[in-house]
Coordinates of C-alpha atoms in Angstrom, one line a residue:
M1 CA 314.0 127.7 97.3
E2 CA 313.6 128.9 93.7
N3 CA 316.7 127.1 92.6
E4 CA 315.6 123.9 94.1
F5 CA 312.2 124.3 92.5
Q6 CA 313.8 124.9 89.0
S7 CA 316.2 122.0 89.5
N8 CA 313.4 119.6 90.4
T9 CA 311.2 120.9 87.6
A10 CA 314.0 120.3 85.1
S11 CA 314.5 116.8 86.5
S12 CA 310.8 116.0 86.2
K13 CA 310.8 117.0 82.5
N14 CA 313.5 114.5 81.9
I15 CA 311.0 111.7 82.7
N16 CA 308.4 113.2 80.4
N17 CA 305.9 114.6 83.0
N18 CA 303.5 117.6 82.5
I19 CA 302.7 119.8 85.5
I20 CA 299.7 122.1 85.4
Q21 CA 299.1 125.0 87.9
S22 CA 296.9 124.8 91.0
N23 CA 295.4 127.2 93.5
D24 CA 294.7 124.6 96.2
L25 CA 296.7 121.6 97.4
S26 CA 293.5 119.8 98.5
E27 CA 292.9 119.0 94.8
I28 CA 296.4 117.4 94.7
D29 CA 295.4 115.3 97.7
S30 CA 292.3 113.9 95.9
I31 CA 294.4 113.1 92.8
I32 CA 297.0 111.3 94.8
T33 CA 294.6 109.2 96.9
R34 CA 292.2 108.5 94.1
P35 CA 292.5 104.9 92.6
Q36 CA 293.8 104.9 89.1
P37 CA 293.1 102.5 86.3
A38 CA 295.5 99.6 85.5
A39 CA 297.9 100.4 82.7
H40 CA 299.6 97.9 80.6
S41 CA 302.5 100.2 79.9
E42 CA 306.1 99.2 80.6
S43 CA 306.8 102.6 82.2
S44 CA 304.7 104.2 85.0
F45 CA 305.3 106.4 88.0
S46 CA 304.7 106.3 91.7
V47 CA 303.9 109.5 93.5
N48 CA 304.9 110.1 97.1
K49 CA 303.6 113.0 99.2
Y50 CA 305.1 114.0 102.5
N51 CA 305.9 117.0 104.7
N52 CA 309.6 117.9 104.7
Y53 CA 309.9 121.0 106.8
D54 CA 309.4 121.6 110.5
D55 CA 307.1 124.6 109.9
G56 CA 304.7 122.4 108.1
N57 CA 304.3 124.9 105.2
E58 CA 306.2 122.9 102.6
D59 CA 304.7 119.8 101.0
V60 CA 306.8 117.7 98.6
I61 CA 305.4 115.6 95.8
V62 CA 307.9 113.0 94.8
I63 CA 307.5 111.5 91.3
T64 CA 309.6 108.3 90.9
P65 CA 309.6 106.1 87.8
S66 CA 308.7 102.5 88.4
R67 CA 308.4 99.6 86.0
S68 CA 305.0 97.8 86.1
M69 CA 303.3 95.7 83.5
S70 CA 299.9 95.7 85.2
S71 CA 299.1 98.8 87.3
F72 CA 299.6 102.5 87.7
D73 CA 300.2 102.7 91.4
F74 CA 300.0 105.8 93.6
K75 CA 301.3 105.3 97.1
S76 CA 301.5 107.7 100.0
T77 CA 304.7 107.3 102.0
L78 CA 306.7 109.4 104.5
S79 CA 310.3 110.3 103.9
S80 CA 312.9 112.5 105.7
S81 CA 314.1 114.3 102.6
P82 CA 313.0 114.9 99.0
S83 CA 314.3 112.7 96.2
R84 CA 316.2 114.0 93.3
S85 CA 313.1 113.9 91.2
S86 CA 310.8 116.0 93.4
V87 CA 308.8 119.2 93.2
T88 CA 308.5 121.4 96.3
L89 CA 305.3 123.3 96.7
N90 CA 304.5 126.2 99.0
K91 CA 301.0 126.3 100.3
K92 CA 300.9 130.1 100.2
D93 CA 301.8 130.0 96.5
K94 CA 298.6 130.5 94.5
D95 CA 300.4 129.3 91.4
G96 CA 300.6 125.7 92.7
L97 CA 299.6 122.6 90.9
T98 CA 296.1 121.4 89.8
N99 CA 296.7 118.2 88.1
F100 CA 299.3 115.6 87.5
K101 CA 299.3 113.8 84.2
S102 CA 301.8 111.3 82.9
S103 CA 302.8 111.3 79.2
N104 CA 303.6 107.6 79.7
A105 CA 300.0 106.7 80.3
L106 CA 298.2 104.1 78.3
V107 CA 299.1 104.3 74.7
G108 CA 296.1 105.0 72.6
E109 CA 293.9 105.6 75.6
K110 CA 292.9 108.7 77.6
T111 CA 294.2 109.2 81.1
H112 CA 291.4 108.3 83.5
E113 CA 289.8 111.4 84.9
Q114 CA 286.8 111.8 87.2
S115 CA 285.1 114.8 88.8
D116 CA 285.0 115.0 92.6
S117 CA 281.4 113.9 92.5
D118 CA 282.5 110.6 91.1
E119 CA 285.2 110.0 93.7
S120 CA 283.1 107.7 95.9
T121 CA 282.4 105.5 92.9
L122 CA 286.1 105.3 92.2
N123 CA 287.0 104.5 95.8
D124 CA 284.8 101.5 96.1
E125 CA 285.2 98.1 94.5
K126 CA 282.6 98.8 91.9
A127 CA 285.3 100.5 89.8
Y128 CA 286.8 97.2 88.8
N129 CA 287.6 97.0 85.1
E130 CA 287.6 93.5 83.6
E131 CA 289.7 94.5 80.6
E132 CA 292.6 95.5 82.8
D133 CA 292.5 92.4 84.9
D134 CA 294.9 89.5 84.4
F135 CA 292.8 86.4 84.9
P136 CA 294.7 83.4 86.4
E137 CA 293.5 81.1 83.5
G138 CA 294.6 78.2 85.7
G139 CA 296.6 77.3 88.7
R140 CA 295.8 75.2 91.8
Q141 CA 293.2 77.6 93.3
A142 CA 291.4 78.1 90.0
W143 CA 291.0 74.4 89.2
L144 CA 289.9 73.7 92.8
V145 CA 287.1 76.2 92.3
V146 CA 286.2 74.4 89.0
F147 CA 286.2 71.1 90.9
G148 CA 284.0 72.6 93.7
S149 CA 281.5 73.7 91.1
F150 CA 281.7 70.3 89.5
C151 CA 280.8 68.6 92.8
G152 CA 277.9 71.1 93.3
F153 CA 276.5 70.5 89.8
V154 CA 276.3 66.7 90.3
P155 CA 273.3 67.1 92.7
C156 CA 272.0 70.3 91.2
F157 CA 271.9 69.4 87.5
G158 CA 271.8 65.7 88.2
L159 CA 268.4 66.0 89.9
M160 CA 267.1 67.9 86.9
N161 CA 268.5 65.4 84.4
I162 CA 266.8 62.4 86.2
G163 CA 263.4 64.0 86.1
G164 CA 262.3 61.5 83.5
V165 CA 263.2 58.6 85.9
I166 CA 261.1 60.1 88.7
E167 CA 258.3 61.0 86.5
N168 CA 258.1 57.5 85.0
Y169 CA 258.1 55.8 88.4
I170 CA 255.5 58.0 90.2
Q171 CA 253.2 57.9 87.1
D172 CA 253.0 54.1 87.5
H173 CA 252.9 54.0 91.3
Q174 CA 252.0 56.9 93.7
L175 CA 250.2 59.1 91.1
K176 CA 248.9 56.4 88.7
E177 CA 245.5 58.0 88.8
E178 CA 246.8 61.3 87.5
S179 CA 247.2 62.3 83.8
S180 CA 250.5 63.1 82.1
S181 CA 249.8 66.8 81.9
T182 CA 248.9 67.0 85.6
I183 CA 252.1 65.2 86.6
G184 CA 254.0 67.5 84.2
W185 CA 253.1 70.4 86.4
I186 CA 255.3 69.0 89.2
F187 CA 258.4 69.2 87.0
S188 CA 257.5 72.4 85.2
L189 CA 256.9 74.2 88.6
M190 CA 260.3 72.8 89.7
F191 CA 262.0 74.3 86.7
F192 CA 260.1 77.6 87.1
I193 CA 261.1 78.1 90.7
C194 CA 264.7 77.0 89.9
F195 CA 265.3 79.4 87.0
S196 CA 263.3 82.3 88.5
S197 CA 265.2 82.1 91.9
C198 CA 268.5 82.3 90.0
I199 CA 268.0 86.0 89.6
F200 CA 268.2 86.6 93.4
S201 CA 271.1 84.2 94.0
G202 CA 273.0 85.8 91.1
T203 CA 272.6 89.3 92.5
Y204 CA 273.5 88.1 96.0
F205 CA 276.6 86.3 94.6
D206 CA 277.8 89.5 92.8
R207 CA 277.5 91.5 96.1
N208 CA 278.3 89.0 98.9
G209 CA 280.3 86.1 97.4
F210 CA 280.0 82.4 97.1
K211 CA 279.7 80.8 100.5
A212 CA 276.4 82.0 101.9
P213 CA 274.1 81.1 99.0
I214 CA 275.8 77.7 98.6
V215 CA 275.3 76.8 102.3
V216 CA 271.6 77.9 102.2
G217 CA 271.0 76.1 98.9
S218 CA 272.7 72.9 100.1
L219 CA 270.5 72.7 103.2
L220 CA 267.3 73.2 101.2
H221 CA 268.4 70.7 98.6
V222 CA 269.0 67.9 101.1
A223 CA 265.8 68.7 102.9
G224 CA 263.8 68.5 99.7
I225 CA 265.4 65.2 98.7
F226 CA 264.6 63.5 102.0
S227 CA 261.1 64.9 101.9
L228 CA 260.7 63.5 98.4
A229 CA 261.4 60.0 99.7
N230 CA 258.2 60.0 101.8
C231 CA 255.8 61.6 99.2
T232 CA 252.6 59.7 98.5
E233 CA 250.2 62.5 97.4
Y234 CA 250.2 65.0 94.6
W235 CA 250.6 68.0 96.9
H236 CA 253.5 66.2 98.7
F237 CA 255.5 66.2 95.5
I238 CA 254.7 69.9 94.8
I239 CA 256.1 70.9 98.2
A240 CA 259.1 68.6 98.3
F241 CA 260.2 68.4 94.7
S242 CA 258.8 71.5 93.0
I243 CA 259.2 74.1 95.8
L244 CA 262.1 72.9 98.0
C245 CA 264.3 71.3 95.4
G246 CA 263.5 73.9 92.8
L247 CA 264.3 76.8 95.2
A248 CA 267.5 75.0 96.3
N249 CA 268.7 74.4 92.8
G250 CA 268.0 78.0 91.9
I251 CA 270.0 79.3 94.8
L252 CA 272.9 77.0 93.9
M253 CA 273.0 77.5 90.2
S254 CA 274.3 81.1 89.8
P255 CA 277.2 80.9 92.3
L256 CA 278.3 77.5 90.9
M257 CA 278.2 78.9 87.3
G258 CA 279.7 82.2 88.2
A259 CA 282.6 81.2 90.4
P260 CA 284.8 79.6 87.6
A261 CA 284.2 82.8 85.5
H262 CA 286.1 84.7 88.2
F263 CA 289.3 82.8 87.4
F264 CA 289.0 82.3 83.6
K265 CA 288.4 84.5 80.7
R266 CA 290.3 83.1 77.7
K267 CA 289.6 79.5 78.8
R268 CA 286.1 80.3 80.3
G269 CA 284.3 77.9 77.9
T270 CA 286.5 75.0 78.9
A271 CA 286.3 75.7 82.6
T272 CA 282.6 76.1 82.6
A273 CA 282.1 73.0 80.6
L274 CA 284.3 71.0 83.0
A275 CA 282.3 72.3 85.9
T276 CA 278.9 71.5 84.4
V277 CA 280.1 68.0 83.5
G278 CA 279.0 67.2 87.0
G279 CA 275.4 67.4 85.9
S280 CA 276.0 64.7 83.3
V281 CA 277.8 62.5 85.9
G282 CA 274.9 62.8 88.2
G283 CA 272.4 62.3 85.5
G284 CA 274.3 59.2 84.3
L285 CA 275.0 57.5 87.6
F286 CA 271.8 58.3 89.5
P287 CA 269.4 56.4 87.1
L288 CA 271.7 53.4 87.4
M289 CA 271.5 53.6 91.2
L290 CA 267.8 54.2 91.3
R291 CA 267.1 51.4 88.9
K292 CA 268.6 48.9 91.4
F293 CA 266.7 50.4 94.3
F294 CA 263.4 50.7 92.5
S295 CA 263.4 46.9 91.9
I296 CA 263.7 46.2 95.7
S297 CA 260.5 45.5 97.5
K298 CA 259.5 44.6 101.1
E299 CA 256.4 42.9 102.2
G300 CA 254.0 45.3 104.0
V301 CA 255.9 48.4 102.9
N302 CA 254.8 50.3 99.8
D303 CA 257.5 51.8 97.6
Y304 CA 260.2 50.5 99.9
G305 CA 262.9 50.6 97.1
Y306 CA 261.8 54.0 96.0
M307 CA 262.1 55.5 99.6
W308 CA 265.6 54.1 100.2
G309 CA 266.8 55.0 96.7
I310 CA 265.9 58.6 97.1
R311 CA 267.3 58.7 100.7
T312 CA 270.6 57.3 99.4
L313 CA 270.6 60.0 96.7
G314 CA 270.1 62.6 99.5
F315 CA 273.2 61.3 101.4
I316 CA 275.3 61.4 98.3
D317 CA 274.2 64.9 97.5
L318 CA 275.0 66.1 101.0
A319 CA 278.6 64.9 100.8
L320 CA 279.1 66.5 97.4
L321 CA 277.7 69.8 98.4
C322 CA 279.9 69.9 101.5
I323 CA 282.9 69.6 99.1
S324 CA 281.5 72.4 97.0
V325 CA 281.1 74.7 100.0
T326 CA 284.7 74.0 101.1
L327 CA 286.4 74.5 97.7
G328 CA 284.3 77.2 96.0
R329 CA 285.1 80.9 96.3
E330 CA 285.0 84.1 94.3
R331 CA 288.0 86.2 93.3
L332 CA 286.8 89.5 91.8
P333 CA 285.7 92.4 94.1
H334 CA 282.1 92.4 95.2
V335 CA 279.7 94.9 93.6
V336 CA 279.0 97.7 96.1
D337 CA 275.6 99.4 96.2
A338 CA 275.7 102.0 99.0
P339 CA 272.3 103.0 100.4
K340 CA 270.9 106.3 99.0
E341 CA 270.4 109.3 101.2
N342 CA 267.6 108.7 103.8
E343 CA 267.1 105.2 102.4
S344 CA 266.2 102.6 105.1
R345 CA 267.9 99.2 105.2
F346 CA 264.7 97.5 104.1
R347 CA 264.2 99.7 101.1
H348 CA 267.8 99.3 100.2
I349 CA 267.6 95.5 100.2
L350 CA 264.3 95.7 98.2
R351 CA 265.9 98.0 95.6
V352 CA 269.1 96.0 95.2
Y353 CA 267.9 92.4 95.4
L354 CA 264.5 92.8 93.8
L355 CA 264.1 95.9 91.7
Q356 CA 267.6 96.0 90.3
S357 CA 268.1 92.3 90.0
L358 CA 266.1 92.1 86.7
D359 CA 268.2 93.8 84.0
I360 CA 265.4 95.0 81.8
K361 CA 267.6 97.6 80.0
A362 CA 269.8 94.7 78.8
F363 CA 267.0 93.6 76.4
A364 CA 267.5 96.8 74.4
D365 CA 270.7 95.2 73.3
M366 CA 269.6 93.1 70.4
K367 CA 272.5 90.6 70.6
Y368 CA 271.5 89.9 74.2
F369 CA 267.8 89.8 73.4
F370 CA 268.3 87.1 70.8
C371 CA 270.8 85.2 72.9
V372 CA 268.2 85.1 75.7
F373 CA 265.4 84.0 73.2
G374 CA 267.7 81.3 71.8
T375 CA 268.5 80.0 75.3
V376 CA 264.8 80.0 76.2
L377 CA 263.9 77.8 73.2
G378 CA 266.9 75.6 73.8
E379 CA 266.1 74.9 77.4
L380 CA 262.4 74.3 76.5
S381 CA 263.4 71.7 74.0
L382 CA 265.8 70.0 76.4
T383 CA 263.5 69.9 79.5
S384 CA 260.5 68.8 77.5
A385 CA 262.4 66.0 75.7
I386 CA 264.2 64.6 78.8
T387 CA 261.1 64.7 81.1
Y388 CA 259.1 62.4 78.8
Y389 CA 262.0 60.4 77.3
S390 CA 261.4 57.4 79.5
S391 CA 257.7 57.5 78.9
Y392 CA 258.3 57.6 75.1
A393 CA 260.6 54.6 75.3
M394 CA 257.9 52.6 77.2
S395 CA 255.3 53.5 74.5
Q396 CA 257.5 51.7 72.0
G397 CA 257.5 48.5 74.0
I398 CA 260.7 49.1 75.9
S399 CA 260.8 48.0 79.5
Q400 CA 260.9 50.4 82.4
S401 CA 264.4 49.2 83.4
D402 CA 265.8 49.7 79.9
S403 CA 264.2 53.1 79.7
Y404 CA 266.2 54.2 82.7
M405 CA 269.3 52.9 81.0
L406 CA 268.6 55.1 78.0
I407 CA 268.5 58.1 80.2
M408 CA 271.7 57.0 81.8
T409 CA 273.2 56.7 78.4
I410 CA 272.2 60.3 77.5
N411 CA 273.8 61.7 80.5
L412 CA 277.0 59.7 80.4
V413 CA 277.6 60.6 76.8
G414 CA 276.8 64.1 77.8
I415 CA 280.1 64.2 79.6
P416 CA 282.2 64.5 76.4
G417 CA 279.2 66.3 75.0
R418 CA 279.9 69.1 77.5
W419 CA 283.7 69.1 77.4
V420 CA 284.4 68.7 73.7
P421 CA 282.1 71.6 72.6
G422 CA 283.4 73.7 75.6
F423 CA 287.0 73.1 74.5
L424 CA 286.2 73.8 70.8
S425 CA 284.3 77.0 71.8
D426 CA 287.6 78.5 73.1
V427 CA 289.3 77.6 69.8
V428 CA 286.6 78.2 67.2
G429 CA 284.2 80.5 69.0
R430 CA 281.5 80.0 71.5
F431 CA 278.6 81.2 69.3
N432 CA 279.9 79.2 66.4
I433 CA 279.9 76.0 68.4
A434 CA 276.5 76.7 70.0
I435 CA 274.9 77.1 66.6
I436 CA 276.5 73.9 65.3
T437 CA 275.4 71.8 68.2
L438 CA 271.9 73.2 68.3
T439 CA 271.5 72.6 64.6
S440 CA 272.9 69.1 64.8
L441 CA 270.6 68.2 67.7
S442 CA 267.5 69.3 65.8
L443 CA 268.6 67.3 62.8
I444 CA 269.1 64.2 65.0
M445 CA 265.6 64.5 66.3
F446 CA 264.0 65.2 62.9
I447 CA 265.8 62.6 60.8
G448 CA 266.9 60.1 63.5
W449 CA 264.5 60.0 66.4
L450 CA 261.2 60.7 64.6
P451 CA 261.4 58.0 61.9
F452 CA 263.6 55.4 63.6
G453 CA 262.9 55.6 67.4
T454 CA 260.8 52.4 67.4
N455 CA 263.0 49.8 69.1
L456 CA 265.6 49.5 71.8
R457 CA 268.7 49.2 69.5
N458 CA 267.8 52.3 67.6
M459 CA 266.9 54.2 70.8
Y460 CA 270.4 53.5 72.2
A461 CA 272.0 55.0 69.0
I462 CA 269.7 58.0 69.2
S463 CA 270.4 58.4 73.0
V464 CA 274.2 58.5 72.3
L465 CA 273.8 61.2 69.6
Y466 CA 271.2 63.1 71.6
G467 CA 273.3 63.0 74.7
F468 CA 276.5 64.3 73.0
F469 CA 274.9 67.2 71.2
S470 CA 272.5 68.2 74.1
G471 CA 275.2 68.2 76.6
S472 CA 276.4 71.6 75.6
I473 CA 273.1 73.4 76.2
F474 CA 273.5 73.7 79.9
S475 CA 277.2 74.5 79.7
L476 CA 277.7 76.5 76.5
L477 CA 274.7 78.7 76.3
P478 CA 275.5 80.5 79.6
V479 CA 279.1 81.1 78.3
C480 CA 277.7 82.7 75.2
C481 CA 275.8 85.1 77.5
G482 CA 279.0 85.8 79.3
Q483 CA 280.8 86.6 76.1
I484 CA 278.5 89.5 75.4
S485 CA 278.5 90.7 79.1
K486 CA 281.1 92.2 81.4
T487 CA 282.2 89.8 84.1
E488 CA 280.8 92.0 86.9
E489 CA 277.5 92.0 85.1
F490 CA 277.4 88.3 84.3
G491 CA 275.6 87.1 87.4
R492 CA 272.8 89.6 86.9
R493 CA 272.5 89.0 83.1
Y494 CA 272.7 85.2 83.6
S495 CA 270.0 85.4 86.3
T496 CA 267.8 87.6 84.1
M497 CA 268.1 85.2 81.2
Y498 CA 267.0 82.2 83.3
F499 CA 264.2 84.3 84.9
V500 CA 262.7 84.5 81.4
V501 CA 263.5 80.8 80.9
S502 CA 261.5 79.9 84.0
F503 CA 258.2 81.3 82.7
V504 CA 258.6 79.4 79.4
T505 CA 259.4 76.1 81.1
L506 CA 256.5 76.6 83.6
A507 CA 254.0 76.3 80.7
G508 CA 256.3 74.2 78.3
I509 CA 256.3 70.9 80.1
P510 CA 252.5 70.7 80.8
I511 CA 252.0 71.7 77.1
T512 CA 254.3 68.9 76.1
G513 CA 252.2 66.6 78.4
A514 CA 249.1 67.8 76.7
I515 CA 250.6 67.1 73.3
I516 CA 251.3 63.5 74.4
G517 CA 247.7 63.3 75.7
N518 CA 246.4 59.7 75.7
K519 CA 250.0 58.4 75.0
S520 CA 249.3 57.2 71.5
V521 CA 252.2 56.6 69.1
E522 CA 251.0 59.5 66.9
N523 CA 251.0 61.9 69.9
Y524 CA 254.5 60.9 70.9
Q525 CA 255.6 61.7 67.4
H526 CA 254.1 65.1 67.8
Y527 CA 256.1 65.5 71.0
V528 CA 259.3 64.7 69.1
I529 CA 258.5 67.3 66.4
F530 CA 257.8 69.9 69.1
S531 CA 261.2 69.3 70.8
A532 CA 263.0 69.3 67.4
A533 CA 261.3 72.5 66.2
T534 CA 262.1 74.5 69.3
C535 CA 265.7 73.4 69.1
L536 CA 266.1 74.5 65.5
A537 CA 264.4 77.9 66.4
S538 CA 267.0 78.2 69.2
A539 CA 269.9 77.8 66.6
I540 CA 268.3 80.5 64.4
C541 CA 268.1 82.9 67.3
Y542 CA 271.8 82.4 68.0
V543 CA 272.6 83.1 64.4
I544 CA 270.8 86.4 64.6
S545 CA 272.5 87.3 67.9
R546 CA 275.9 86.5 66.3
A547 CA 275.0 88.6 63.3
Y548 CA 274.4 91.6 65.5
C549 CA 278.0 91.2 66.9
V550 CA 280.1 90.3 63.9
G551 CA 277.8 90.0 61.0
F552 CA 277.7 86.8 58.9
K553 CA 281.5 86.7 58.4
L554 CA 283.2 83.4 59.1
V555 CA 285.3 84.5 62.1
K556 CA 285.9 83.2 65.6
F557 CA 283.1 84.3 67.8

């Protein structure tokens, strides 16, 4: 037995293994069964443990070299005899092994060690490490997921992008007795509920996956659209559009944004941009469709064209959301939060989905803080500008039909406006492109829209430029948040960011309506200045966030 032990020990030294003494084989068991981190080393070893003798007193640890580029695998198998590279251990021998360490572990990194108290954390899926994961970066399944998110964003972001069309119509028809600021509360409340509910859907997505929130959000979205078709009173619009559609979009948004991030890391900007192009497609085609329907009338039926236009929109959204439910999925392991000792199921749900959903500690990180602040101002600028864009055009003598075409132009040009910056962000840097587009957008409003937005021809030119540079706000700013967050934390951080956005937009749109006031030309100019100033402030915040990461050096970031 001693000769065999010496022979096996010598053999193990030939493959550069270090063996340390142990008093209890139970410690060996925990080491063998414990998940180990992925290693990107060309050489690694598999460890096989089995009982070799009839009396059951001899255990054999077999250490066999294996070649793997992605993982350090420990497998428990049974064998009838020990291999040439094996170590035979006697349970009665108090000079047994305590630990197994490989000198061929990660170069430049420490071998992963955890105490027994951390074993439960290592054994669940929460131990996932993004840096050691090989993201697909493409392939049939990955691009189908992107297409599924694209189909979901057509109704989700499309409805938000046509807010100006709906606002303009109901202000002249169902709610013609209400002021602009009063009507603005319908849309600000919708954005508030949408962005604030993201925090819960993001947390649920991280822990339970894609399907359930998308199904629930789809049902609420379609219900809200069909209810919107029959609204005639102010409180009808609050319930149907603000509450139902806002809650539905909030539930949909985080899974649709997070699913492509599970399949792409290096190309995440491009993938997310392509998915969110759906919002521009919806925002471009829906006004064109509604323009035709809104011009239809029937004797004895008020708002006949409006009702059937919105109902048709509901049927289209239902078909697209069904495609999204079918194709979308997650890839990374779910975050696992086991109940604490003596914790009831209700208290566990309350803690995980409410108390822990808001990542307050993340704001101590200044790069995240200014990233969130920049996103808040950027979203405020965009939502305020697009909500009253049609009303502004009509104040300059442009017809209602042409004002819808201007919104359609903004959204259609937003398609390349989402994709091109998204593609460049993977080449030049996501923060760099975000700063460039936000700065350019503010300059377009200051030196283009403000002095020259007085006739239809100029407004078409302004709409083209505005649509291209504003298209990246919805798609690129969340990717910037993802760049400074771990993938498994992205859903939570993204949701926290838009939870803050929700409170700003709640007050922002009515404030913009109050700025417009009596709809004079001068007040509409103040509205343009407000939108431009908040956009420029957003760019400055992103400059500060970038400086906390890489300073002011001209590098890809």
